[in-house]
Coordinates of C-alpha atoms in Angstrom, one line a residue:
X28 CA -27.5 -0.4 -12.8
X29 CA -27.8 3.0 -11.0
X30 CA -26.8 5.5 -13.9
X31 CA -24.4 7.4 -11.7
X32 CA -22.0 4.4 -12.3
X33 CA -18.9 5.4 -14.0
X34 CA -19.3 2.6 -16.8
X35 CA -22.8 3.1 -17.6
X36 CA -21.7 6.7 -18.3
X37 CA -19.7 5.7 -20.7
X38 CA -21.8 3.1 -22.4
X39 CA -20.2 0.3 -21.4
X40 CA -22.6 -2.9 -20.2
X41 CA -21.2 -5.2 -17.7
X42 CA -21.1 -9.0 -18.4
X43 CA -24.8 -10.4 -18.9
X44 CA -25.8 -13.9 -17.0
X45 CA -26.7 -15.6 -19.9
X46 CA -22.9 -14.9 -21.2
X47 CA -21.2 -15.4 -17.4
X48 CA -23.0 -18.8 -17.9
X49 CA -21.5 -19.6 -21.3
X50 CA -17.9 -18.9 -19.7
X51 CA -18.2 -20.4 -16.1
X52 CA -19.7 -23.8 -15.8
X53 CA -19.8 -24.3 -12.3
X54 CA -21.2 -26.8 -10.7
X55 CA -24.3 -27.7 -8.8
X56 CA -24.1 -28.3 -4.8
X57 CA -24.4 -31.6 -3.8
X58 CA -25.4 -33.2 -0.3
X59 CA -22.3 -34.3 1.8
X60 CA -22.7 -36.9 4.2
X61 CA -22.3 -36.1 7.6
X62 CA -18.5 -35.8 8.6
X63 CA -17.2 -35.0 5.5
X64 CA -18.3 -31.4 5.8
X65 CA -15.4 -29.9 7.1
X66 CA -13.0 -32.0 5.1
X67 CA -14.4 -31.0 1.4
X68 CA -15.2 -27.3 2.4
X69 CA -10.9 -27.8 3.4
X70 CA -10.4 -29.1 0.6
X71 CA -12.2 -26.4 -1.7
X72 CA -10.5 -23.2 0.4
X73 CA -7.4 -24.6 -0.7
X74 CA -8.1 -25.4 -4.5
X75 CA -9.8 -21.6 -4.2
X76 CA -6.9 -20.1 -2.6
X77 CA -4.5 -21.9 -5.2
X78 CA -6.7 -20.5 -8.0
X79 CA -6.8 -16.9 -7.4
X80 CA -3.4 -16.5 -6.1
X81 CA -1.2 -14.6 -8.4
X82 CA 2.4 -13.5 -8.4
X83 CA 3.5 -11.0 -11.1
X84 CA 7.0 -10.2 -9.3
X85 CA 10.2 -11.0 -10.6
X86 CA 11.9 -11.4 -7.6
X87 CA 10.9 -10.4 -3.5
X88 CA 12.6 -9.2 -0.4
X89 CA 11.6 -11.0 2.9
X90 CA 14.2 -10.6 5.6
X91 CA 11.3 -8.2 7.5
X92 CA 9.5 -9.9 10.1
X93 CA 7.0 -7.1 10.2
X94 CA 4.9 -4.5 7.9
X95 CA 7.4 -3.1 5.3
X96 CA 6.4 0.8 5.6
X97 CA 8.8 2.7 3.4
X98 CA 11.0 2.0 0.9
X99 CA 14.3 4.7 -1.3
X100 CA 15.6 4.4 -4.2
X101 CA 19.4 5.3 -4.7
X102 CA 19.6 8.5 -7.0
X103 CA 22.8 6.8 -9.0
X104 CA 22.3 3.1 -9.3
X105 CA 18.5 2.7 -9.0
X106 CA 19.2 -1.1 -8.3
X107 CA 19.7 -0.6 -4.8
X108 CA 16.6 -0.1 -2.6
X109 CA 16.3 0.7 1.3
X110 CA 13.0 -0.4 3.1
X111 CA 11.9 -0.1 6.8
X112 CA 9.5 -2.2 8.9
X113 CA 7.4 -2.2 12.0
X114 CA 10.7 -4.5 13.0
X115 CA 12.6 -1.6 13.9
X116 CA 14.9 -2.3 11.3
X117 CA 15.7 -1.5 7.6
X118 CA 17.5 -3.1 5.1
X119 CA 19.7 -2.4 2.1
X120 CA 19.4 -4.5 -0.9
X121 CA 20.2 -5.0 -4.9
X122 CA 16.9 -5.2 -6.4
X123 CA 17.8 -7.0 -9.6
X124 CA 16.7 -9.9 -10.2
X125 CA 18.2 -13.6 -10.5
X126 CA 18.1 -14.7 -13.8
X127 CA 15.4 -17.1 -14.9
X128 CA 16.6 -21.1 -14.0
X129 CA 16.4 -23.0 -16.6
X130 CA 14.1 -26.0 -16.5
X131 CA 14.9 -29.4 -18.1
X132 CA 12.2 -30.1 -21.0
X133 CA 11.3 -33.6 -18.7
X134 CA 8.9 -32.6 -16.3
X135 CA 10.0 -36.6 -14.5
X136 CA 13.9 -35.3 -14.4
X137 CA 12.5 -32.6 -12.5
X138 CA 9.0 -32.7 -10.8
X139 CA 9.6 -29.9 -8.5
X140 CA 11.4 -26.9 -9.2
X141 CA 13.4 -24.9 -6.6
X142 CA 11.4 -22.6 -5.0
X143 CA 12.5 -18.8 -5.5
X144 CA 15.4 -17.3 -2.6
X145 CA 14.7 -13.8 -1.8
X146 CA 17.0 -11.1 -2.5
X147 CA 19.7 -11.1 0.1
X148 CA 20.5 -8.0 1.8
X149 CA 24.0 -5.7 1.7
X150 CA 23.1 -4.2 5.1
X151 CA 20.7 -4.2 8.1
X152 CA 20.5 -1.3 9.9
X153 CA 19.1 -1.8 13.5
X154 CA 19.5 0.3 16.3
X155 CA 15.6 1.9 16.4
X156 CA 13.3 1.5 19.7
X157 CA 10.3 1.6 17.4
X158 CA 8.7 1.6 14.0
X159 CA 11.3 3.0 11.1
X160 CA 8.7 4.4 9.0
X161 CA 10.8 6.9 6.8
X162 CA 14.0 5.8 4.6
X163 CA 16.2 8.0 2.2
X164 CA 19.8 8.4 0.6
X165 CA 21.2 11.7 0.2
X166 CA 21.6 13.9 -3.0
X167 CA 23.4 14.1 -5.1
X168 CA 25.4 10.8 -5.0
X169 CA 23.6 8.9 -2.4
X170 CA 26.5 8.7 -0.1
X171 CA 24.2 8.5 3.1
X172 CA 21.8 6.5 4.0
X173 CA 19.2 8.0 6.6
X174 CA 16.5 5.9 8.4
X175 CA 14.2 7.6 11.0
X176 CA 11.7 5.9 13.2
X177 CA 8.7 6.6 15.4
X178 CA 11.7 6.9 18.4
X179 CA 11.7 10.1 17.0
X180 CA 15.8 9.0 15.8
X181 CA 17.4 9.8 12.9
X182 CA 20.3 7.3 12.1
X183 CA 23.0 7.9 9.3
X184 CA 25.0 5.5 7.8
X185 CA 27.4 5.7 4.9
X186 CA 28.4 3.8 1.7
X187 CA 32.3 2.9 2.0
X188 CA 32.4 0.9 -1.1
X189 CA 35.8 2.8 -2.7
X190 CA 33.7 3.6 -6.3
X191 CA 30.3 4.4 -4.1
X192 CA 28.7 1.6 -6.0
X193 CA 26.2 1.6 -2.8
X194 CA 27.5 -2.3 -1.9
X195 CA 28.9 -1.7 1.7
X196 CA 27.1 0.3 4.4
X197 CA 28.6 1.6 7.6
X198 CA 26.5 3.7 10.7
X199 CA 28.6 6.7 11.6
X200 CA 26.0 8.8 13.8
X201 CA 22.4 9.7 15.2
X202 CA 20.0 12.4 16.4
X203 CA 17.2 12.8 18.0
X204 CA 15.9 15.9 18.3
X205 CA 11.9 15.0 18.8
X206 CA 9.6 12.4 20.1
X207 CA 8.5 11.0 16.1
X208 CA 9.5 11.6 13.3
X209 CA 6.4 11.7 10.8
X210 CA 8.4 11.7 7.3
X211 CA 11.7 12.8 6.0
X212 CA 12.5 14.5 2.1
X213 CA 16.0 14.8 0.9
X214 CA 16.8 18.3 -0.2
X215 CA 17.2 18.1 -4.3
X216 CA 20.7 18.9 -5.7
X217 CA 21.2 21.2 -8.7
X218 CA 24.4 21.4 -10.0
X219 CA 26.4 24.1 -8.8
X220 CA 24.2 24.8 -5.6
X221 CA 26.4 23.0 -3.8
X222 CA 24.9 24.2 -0.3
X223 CA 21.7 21.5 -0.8
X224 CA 24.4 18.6 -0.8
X225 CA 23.3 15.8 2.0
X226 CA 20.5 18.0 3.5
X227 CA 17.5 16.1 4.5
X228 CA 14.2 17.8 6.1
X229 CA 11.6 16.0 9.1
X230 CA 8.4 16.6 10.1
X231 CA 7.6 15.8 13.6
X232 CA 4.3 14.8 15.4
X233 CA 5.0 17.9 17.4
X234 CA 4.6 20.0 14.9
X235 CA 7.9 21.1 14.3
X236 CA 9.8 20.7 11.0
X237 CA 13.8 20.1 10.8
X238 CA 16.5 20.4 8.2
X239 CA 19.9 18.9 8.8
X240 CA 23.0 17.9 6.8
X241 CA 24.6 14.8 6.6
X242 CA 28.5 15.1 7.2
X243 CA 30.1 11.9 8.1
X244 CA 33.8 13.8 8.6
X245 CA 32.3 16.0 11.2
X246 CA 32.8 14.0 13.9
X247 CA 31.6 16.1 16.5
X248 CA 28.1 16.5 14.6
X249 CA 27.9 14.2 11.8
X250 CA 24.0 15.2 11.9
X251 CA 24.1 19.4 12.1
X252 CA 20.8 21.1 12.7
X253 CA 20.5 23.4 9.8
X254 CA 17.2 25.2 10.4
X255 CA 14.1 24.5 13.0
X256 CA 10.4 25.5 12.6
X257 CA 8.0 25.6 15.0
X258 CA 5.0 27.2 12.9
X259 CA 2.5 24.4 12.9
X260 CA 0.2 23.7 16.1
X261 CA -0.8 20.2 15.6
X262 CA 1.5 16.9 14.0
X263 CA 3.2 17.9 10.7
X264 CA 1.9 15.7 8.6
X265 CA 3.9 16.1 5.2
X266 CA 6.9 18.2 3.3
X267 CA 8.4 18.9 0.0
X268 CA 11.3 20.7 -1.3
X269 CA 11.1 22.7 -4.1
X270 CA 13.3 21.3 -7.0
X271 CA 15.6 23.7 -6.9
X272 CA 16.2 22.9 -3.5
X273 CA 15.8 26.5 -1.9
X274 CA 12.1 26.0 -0.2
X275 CA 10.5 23.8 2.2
X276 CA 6.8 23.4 2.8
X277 CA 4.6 21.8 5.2
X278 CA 1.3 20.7 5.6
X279 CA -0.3 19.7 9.4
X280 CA -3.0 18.2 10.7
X281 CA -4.3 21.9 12.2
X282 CA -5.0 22.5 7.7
X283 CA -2.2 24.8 8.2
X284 CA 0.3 25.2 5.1
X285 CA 4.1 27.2 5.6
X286 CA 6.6 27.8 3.3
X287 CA 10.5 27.9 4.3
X288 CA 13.3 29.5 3.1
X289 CA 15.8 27.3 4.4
X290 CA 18.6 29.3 3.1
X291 CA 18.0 32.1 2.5
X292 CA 17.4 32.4 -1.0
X293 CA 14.3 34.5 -0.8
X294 CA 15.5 36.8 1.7
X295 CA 18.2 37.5 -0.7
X296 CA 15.7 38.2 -3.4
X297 CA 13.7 40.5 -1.5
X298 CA 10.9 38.3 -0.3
X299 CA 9.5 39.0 3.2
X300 CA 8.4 36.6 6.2
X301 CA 4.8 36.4 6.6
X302 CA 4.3 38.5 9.5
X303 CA 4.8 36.9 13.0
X304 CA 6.4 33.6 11.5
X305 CA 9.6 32.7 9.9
X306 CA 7.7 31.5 7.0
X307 CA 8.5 33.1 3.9
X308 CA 4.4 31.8 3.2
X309 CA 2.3 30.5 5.4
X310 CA -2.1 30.0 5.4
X311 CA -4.6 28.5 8.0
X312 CA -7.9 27.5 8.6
X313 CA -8.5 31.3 9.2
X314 CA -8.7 31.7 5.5
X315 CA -12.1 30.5 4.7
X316 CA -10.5 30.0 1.0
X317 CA -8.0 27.8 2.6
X318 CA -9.9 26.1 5.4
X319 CA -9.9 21.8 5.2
X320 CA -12.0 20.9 8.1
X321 CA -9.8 17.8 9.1
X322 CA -6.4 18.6 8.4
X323 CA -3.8 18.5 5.5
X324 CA -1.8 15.2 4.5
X325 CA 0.1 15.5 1.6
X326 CA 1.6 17.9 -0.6
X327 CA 3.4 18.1 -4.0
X328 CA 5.5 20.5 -6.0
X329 CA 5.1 21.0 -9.3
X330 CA 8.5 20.4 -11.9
X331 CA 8.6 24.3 -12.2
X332 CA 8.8 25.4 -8.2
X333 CA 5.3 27.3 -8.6
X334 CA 2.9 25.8 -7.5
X335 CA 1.9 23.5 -4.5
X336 CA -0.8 21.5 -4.2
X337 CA -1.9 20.3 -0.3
X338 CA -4.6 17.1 0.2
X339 CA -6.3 16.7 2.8
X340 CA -9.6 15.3 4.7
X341 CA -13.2 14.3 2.7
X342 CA -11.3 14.8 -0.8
X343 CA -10.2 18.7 -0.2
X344 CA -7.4 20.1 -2.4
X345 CA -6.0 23.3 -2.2
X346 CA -3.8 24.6 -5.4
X347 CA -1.1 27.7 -4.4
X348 CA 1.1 29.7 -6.3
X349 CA 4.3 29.6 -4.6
X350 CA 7.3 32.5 -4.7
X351 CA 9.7 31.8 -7.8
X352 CA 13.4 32.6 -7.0
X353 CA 15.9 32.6 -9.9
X354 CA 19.2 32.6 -8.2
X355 CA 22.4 34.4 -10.1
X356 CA 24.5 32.4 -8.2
X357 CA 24.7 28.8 -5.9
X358 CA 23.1 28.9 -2.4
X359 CA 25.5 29.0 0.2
X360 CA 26.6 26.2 2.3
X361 CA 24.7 26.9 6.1
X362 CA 21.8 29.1 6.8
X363 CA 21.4 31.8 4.1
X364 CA 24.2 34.5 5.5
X365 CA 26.2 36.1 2.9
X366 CA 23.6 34.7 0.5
X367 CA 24.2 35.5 -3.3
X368 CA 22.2 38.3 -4.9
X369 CA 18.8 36.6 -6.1
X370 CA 15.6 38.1 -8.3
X371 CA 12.1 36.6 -7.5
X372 CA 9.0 36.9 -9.1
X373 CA 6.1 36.6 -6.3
X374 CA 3.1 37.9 -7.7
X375 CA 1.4 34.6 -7.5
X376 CA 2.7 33.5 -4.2
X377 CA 0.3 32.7 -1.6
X378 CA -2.7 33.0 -4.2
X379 CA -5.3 30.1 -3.6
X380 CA -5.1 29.3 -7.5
X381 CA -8.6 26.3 -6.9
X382 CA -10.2 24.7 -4.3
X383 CA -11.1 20.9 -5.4
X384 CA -13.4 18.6 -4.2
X385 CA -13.6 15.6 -6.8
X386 CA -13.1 12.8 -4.2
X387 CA -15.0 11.7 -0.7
X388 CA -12.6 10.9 1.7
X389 CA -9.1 11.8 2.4
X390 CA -6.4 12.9 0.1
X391 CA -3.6 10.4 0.6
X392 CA -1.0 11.4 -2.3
X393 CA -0.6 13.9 -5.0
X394 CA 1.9 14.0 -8.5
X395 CA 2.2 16.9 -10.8
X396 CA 3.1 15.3 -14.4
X397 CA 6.4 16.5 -15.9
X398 CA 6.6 18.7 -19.0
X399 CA 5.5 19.0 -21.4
X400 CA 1.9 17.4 -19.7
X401 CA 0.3 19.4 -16.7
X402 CA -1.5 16.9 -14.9
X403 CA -2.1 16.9 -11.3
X404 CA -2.8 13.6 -10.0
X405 CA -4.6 12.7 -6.8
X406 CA -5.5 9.8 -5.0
X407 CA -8.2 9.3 -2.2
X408 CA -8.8 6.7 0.7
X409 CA -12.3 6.3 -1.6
X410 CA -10.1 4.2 -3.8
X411 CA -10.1 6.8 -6.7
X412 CA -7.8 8.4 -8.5
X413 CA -8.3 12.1 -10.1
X414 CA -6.3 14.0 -13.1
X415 CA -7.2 17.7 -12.7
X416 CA -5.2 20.0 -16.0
X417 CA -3.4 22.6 -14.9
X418 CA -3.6 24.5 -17.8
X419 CA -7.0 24.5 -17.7
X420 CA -8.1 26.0 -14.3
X421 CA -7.7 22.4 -13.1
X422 CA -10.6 21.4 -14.6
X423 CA -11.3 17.2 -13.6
X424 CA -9.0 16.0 -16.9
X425 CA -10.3 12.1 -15.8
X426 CA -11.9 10.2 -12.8
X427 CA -10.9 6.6 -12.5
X428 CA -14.0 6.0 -9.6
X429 CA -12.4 2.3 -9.0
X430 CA -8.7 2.5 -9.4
X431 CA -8.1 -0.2 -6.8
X432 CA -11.1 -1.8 -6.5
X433 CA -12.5 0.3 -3.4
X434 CA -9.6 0.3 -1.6
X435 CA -7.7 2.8 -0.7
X436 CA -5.3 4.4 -3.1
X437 CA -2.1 5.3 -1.2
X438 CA 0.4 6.8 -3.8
X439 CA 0.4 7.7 -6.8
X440 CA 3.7 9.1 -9.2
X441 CA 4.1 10.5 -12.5
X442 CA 6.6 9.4 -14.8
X443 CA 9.8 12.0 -15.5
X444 CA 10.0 13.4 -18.5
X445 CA 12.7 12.7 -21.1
X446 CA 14.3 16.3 -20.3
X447 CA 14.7 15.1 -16.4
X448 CA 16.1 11.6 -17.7
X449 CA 19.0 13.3 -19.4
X450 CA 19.9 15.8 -17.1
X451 CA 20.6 13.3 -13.7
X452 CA 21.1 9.6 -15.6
X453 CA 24.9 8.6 -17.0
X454 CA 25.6 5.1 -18.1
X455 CA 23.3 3.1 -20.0
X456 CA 20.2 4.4 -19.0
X457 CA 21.5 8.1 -20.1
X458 CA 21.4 6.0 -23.6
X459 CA 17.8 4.6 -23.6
X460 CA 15.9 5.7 -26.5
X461 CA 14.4 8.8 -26.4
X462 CA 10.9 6.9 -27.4
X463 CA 11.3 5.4 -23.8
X464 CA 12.1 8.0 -22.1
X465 CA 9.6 10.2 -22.8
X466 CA 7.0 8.5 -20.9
X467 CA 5.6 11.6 -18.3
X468 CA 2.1 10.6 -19.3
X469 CA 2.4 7.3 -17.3
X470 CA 1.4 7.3 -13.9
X471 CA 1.7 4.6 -11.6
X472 CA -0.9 3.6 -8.2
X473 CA -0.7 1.6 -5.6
X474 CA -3.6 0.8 -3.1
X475 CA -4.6 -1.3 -0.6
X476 CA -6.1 -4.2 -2.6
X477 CA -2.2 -4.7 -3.1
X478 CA -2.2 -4.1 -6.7
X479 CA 0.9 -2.3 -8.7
X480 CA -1.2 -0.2 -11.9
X481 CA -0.1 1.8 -14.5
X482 CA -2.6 4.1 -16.3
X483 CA -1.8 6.4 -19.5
X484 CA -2.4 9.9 -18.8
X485 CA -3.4 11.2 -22.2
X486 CA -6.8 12.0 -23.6
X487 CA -8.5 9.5 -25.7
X488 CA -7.8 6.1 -23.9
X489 CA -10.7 4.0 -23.7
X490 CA -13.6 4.9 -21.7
X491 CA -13.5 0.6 -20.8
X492 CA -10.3 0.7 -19.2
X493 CA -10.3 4.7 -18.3
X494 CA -6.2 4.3 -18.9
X495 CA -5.2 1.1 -17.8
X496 CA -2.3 -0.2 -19.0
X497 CA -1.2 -2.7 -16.6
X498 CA -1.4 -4.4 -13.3
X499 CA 0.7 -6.2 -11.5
X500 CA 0.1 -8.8 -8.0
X501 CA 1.7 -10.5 -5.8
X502 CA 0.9 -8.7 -2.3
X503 CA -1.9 -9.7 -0.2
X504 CA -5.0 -7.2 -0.1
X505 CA -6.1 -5.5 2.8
X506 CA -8.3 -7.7 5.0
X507 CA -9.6 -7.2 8.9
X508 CA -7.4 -8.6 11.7
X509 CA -8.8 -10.4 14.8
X510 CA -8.4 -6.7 16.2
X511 CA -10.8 -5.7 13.7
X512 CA -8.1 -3.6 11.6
X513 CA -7.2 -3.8 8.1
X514 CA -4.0 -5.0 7.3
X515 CA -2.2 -5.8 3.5
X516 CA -2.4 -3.9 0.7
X517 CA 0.9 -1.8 -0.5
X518 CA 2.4 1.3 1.8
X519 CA 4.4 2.5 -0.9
X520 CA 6.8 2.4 -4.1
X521 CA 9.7 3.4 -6.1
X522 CA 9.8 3.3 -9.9
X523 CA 13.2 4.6 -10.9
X524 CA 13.7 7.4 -13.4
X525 CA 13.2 4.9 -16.4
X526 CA 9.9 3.2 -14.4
X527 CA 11.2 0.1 -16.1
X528 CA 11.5 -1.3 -12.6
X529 CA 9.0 -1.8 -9.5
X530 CA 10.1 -2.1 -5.8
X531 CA 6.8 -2.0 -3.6
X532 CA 6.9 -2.1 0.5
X533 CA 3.9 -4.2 1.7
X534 CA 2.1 -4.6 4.4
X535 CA 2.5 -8.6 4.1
X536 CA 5.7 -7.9 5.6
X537 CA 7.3 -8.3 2.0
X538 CA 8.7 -6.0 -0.8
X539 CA 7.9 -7.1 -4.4
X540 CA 10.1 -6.8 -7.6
X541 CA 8.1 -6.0 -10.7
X542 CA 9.4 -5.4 -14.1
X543 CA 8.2 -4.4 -17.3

């Protein structure tokens, strides 16, 4: 054992031969007569496959006939899930569960249950040309539902259910306004800033960036342009909103980084554009601070509006103090003219706060924990996840070195905090247990092994399990194609606010129901 491995380090021996023996008791190859080769070695693949093949879900979602890319969550009843597909199609359904059959306690009256139906699905939502690779409803009340596809189209439908209970979908318009459409964000709603209501952001493999707002009474632009930015030279590759819903940043593959103010919140408050962009913010490559040979990928915003943290190629991570705007009054509805009076407090904006470099290979997500923890979470194409402490200079808080088994980890998300629970959930969530929902330690992973994990963020966890909690399967892991690509493994998830509930987007073609 090399004694740069992560669980020698921590004094933990791996299984001994002498005790695999005492557990496994396999036996010893026998001769096969000639002929019967190929029928026994059949015969084995399938009493293999049937052996390590497990299913953790509670229910599954298979109306795709391609790669499930993206999946949304709808911000009032977290039950019902959008996902889109290399099909050119995405699909609304009710994630719950059917409750558990019944079995009779003769196995004779009953030798072979009924297999499990997949969830059936409210609405399909065609109309794309090509891959629909992003999928989001609208804040606050999820009354659109917006796909957007590598045809570079956005497509807006609405829910027409008379309680909005998200049950009935209808398409009411579409834009297209580039050639791809990279990702899309929904702009968060606070109450009273009434102007961030059904605004959604793009990111274009032009470079260009987008904001628009969903109005489906408008019918001469159901889709308005809101704001365009053109400050990127090469594909925008990721975006955020602040969560007050006033900034937009962007990250591109040129390692370029600009902050937006999409209505003109910090204009208002005194801020000024960087000079010769209309970025509020904006650093490059030309930085040697700042420069990511390789490109940025992701981004995240941390639960204050602060900081932002942008990931990008062989394990780079770049931490920036953002401009903080506290507004007097709402934002207005359109772009920033006649905006209320605003204070800002900028003397950390555009400082490089750390450069990190835990990780080997590309940055392909990044979560800031909710209060009161101040963990920023990253995970790498290496297959590891890293917890760097804010409050501490970012210093490397843990390093899970095989989070998904070598594979790739491709997102990773903090829990909310019990504080964010109360403030957006009514019903019966609203009256969960405060034990329950304070859960902002617990993060959850998914990678391309095509395993669901959860991992407990605090200090002092055992050194064994560095974290783990629990695991859950069911997706096939990533394995090479005849074209010699990998395909499987998980593209993405939602957790809900209560993360009582799983919905994963696979590259099996399927998306997976977990539960606690």
């Amino acid at each position: 054992m090399s004694s740069n491995d992560p669980h020698h380090e921590n004094g933990e021996d791996y299984l001994q031969a002498d005790d695999a023996e005492e557990i496994f008791d396999r036996d010893e190859d026998h001769h096969m007569s000639e002929g019967e080769d190929e029928e026994y070695a059949d015969e084995n693949m399938t009493i293999e496959d049937e052996i390590t093949f497990q299913n953790d879900s509670a229910a599954h979602f298979d109306s795709h006939s391609d790669s499930v890319f993206c999946v949304a969550q709808h911000p009032v009843h977290n039950n019902i899930v959008m996902t889109g597909s290399g099909d050119d199609t995405a699909y609304i359904f009710d994630s719950t569960p059917a409750p558990r059959p019944v079995f009779p306690s003769s196995y004779e009256s009953n030798p072979q249950p009924k297999e499990r139906e997949s969830l059936v699905p409210l609405a399909k939502l065609d109309g794309h040309t090509d891959t629909v690779n992003a999928v989001v409803f609208t804040e606050p009340a999820g009354e659109y539902a917006i796909t957007a596809g590598l045809d570079g189209k956005l497509r807006a439908y609405r829910d027409t259910t008379p309680q909005k209970t998200g049950l009935a979908w209808e398409f009411f318009g579409e834009a297209q306004e580039v050639e791809e459409i990279n990702w899309m964000a929904v702009c968060p709603y606070q109450p009273g800033n009434e102007g961030t209501q059904n605004v959604i952001a793009i990111g274009s493999n032009d470079g260009s960036a987008w904001v628009f707002r969903i109005d489906h009474t408008d019918p001469g632009q159901p889709i308005s342009i809101i704001q365009t930015f053109f400050s990127h030279t090469e594909s925008c590759t990721a975006g955020a909103w602040t969560p007050d819903g006033n900034l937009l940043a962007t990250v591109s593959e040129d390692a370029s980084f600009f902050v937006y103010d999409v209505f003109g919140a910090a204009a208002a408050a005194g801020i000024e554009y960087s000079p010769g962009t209309n970025a509020i913010l904006g650093l490059n490559a030309e930085d040697q601070r700042f420069a990511v040979e390789g490109g940025l990928y992701t981004i995240a915003i941390s639960p204050s509006g602060g900081i932002a943290a942008v990931g990008g190629a062989e394990g780079h991570i770049r931490v920036v103090g953002l401009p903080r705007i506290a507004a007097s009054a709402p934002a207005t509805k359109g772009k920033g003219k006649n905006a209320p009076s605003q204070t800002a407090s900028s003397t950390a904006a555009g400082t490089i706060m750390a450069a990190l470099q835990t990780q080997t290979d590309n940055i392909e997500s990044l979560s800031f924990s909710q209060a009161p923890f101040t963990l920023l979470a990253a995970g790498s194409v290496d297959g590891s996840i890293v917890m760097y402490d804010a409050a501490h200079r970012f210093a490397v808080r843990r390093h899970i070195r095989d989070a998904h088994e070598g594979n790739a980890v491709v997102k990773v998300e903090f829990l909310p905090s019990s504080k964010q629970l109360g403030a957006t959930v009514s019903g019966p969530l609203a009256n969960a247990s405060a034990a329950h929902q304070n859960r902002s330690w617990m993060l959850t992973s998914v990678g391309l092994d095509g395993v669901v994990r959860r991992w407990d963020a605090r200090g002092g966890t055992a050194a064994a399990s560095q974290g783990l909690m629990q695991e859950w399967k069911g997706h096939m892991g990533a394995t090479e194609n005849d074209e010699g690509e990998q395909a499987g493994g998980i593209m993405g998830f939602v957790q809900g606010l209560d993360g009582k509930r799983i919905v994963t987007a696979g590259d099996d073609g399927i998306a997976l129901v977990f539960e606690e």
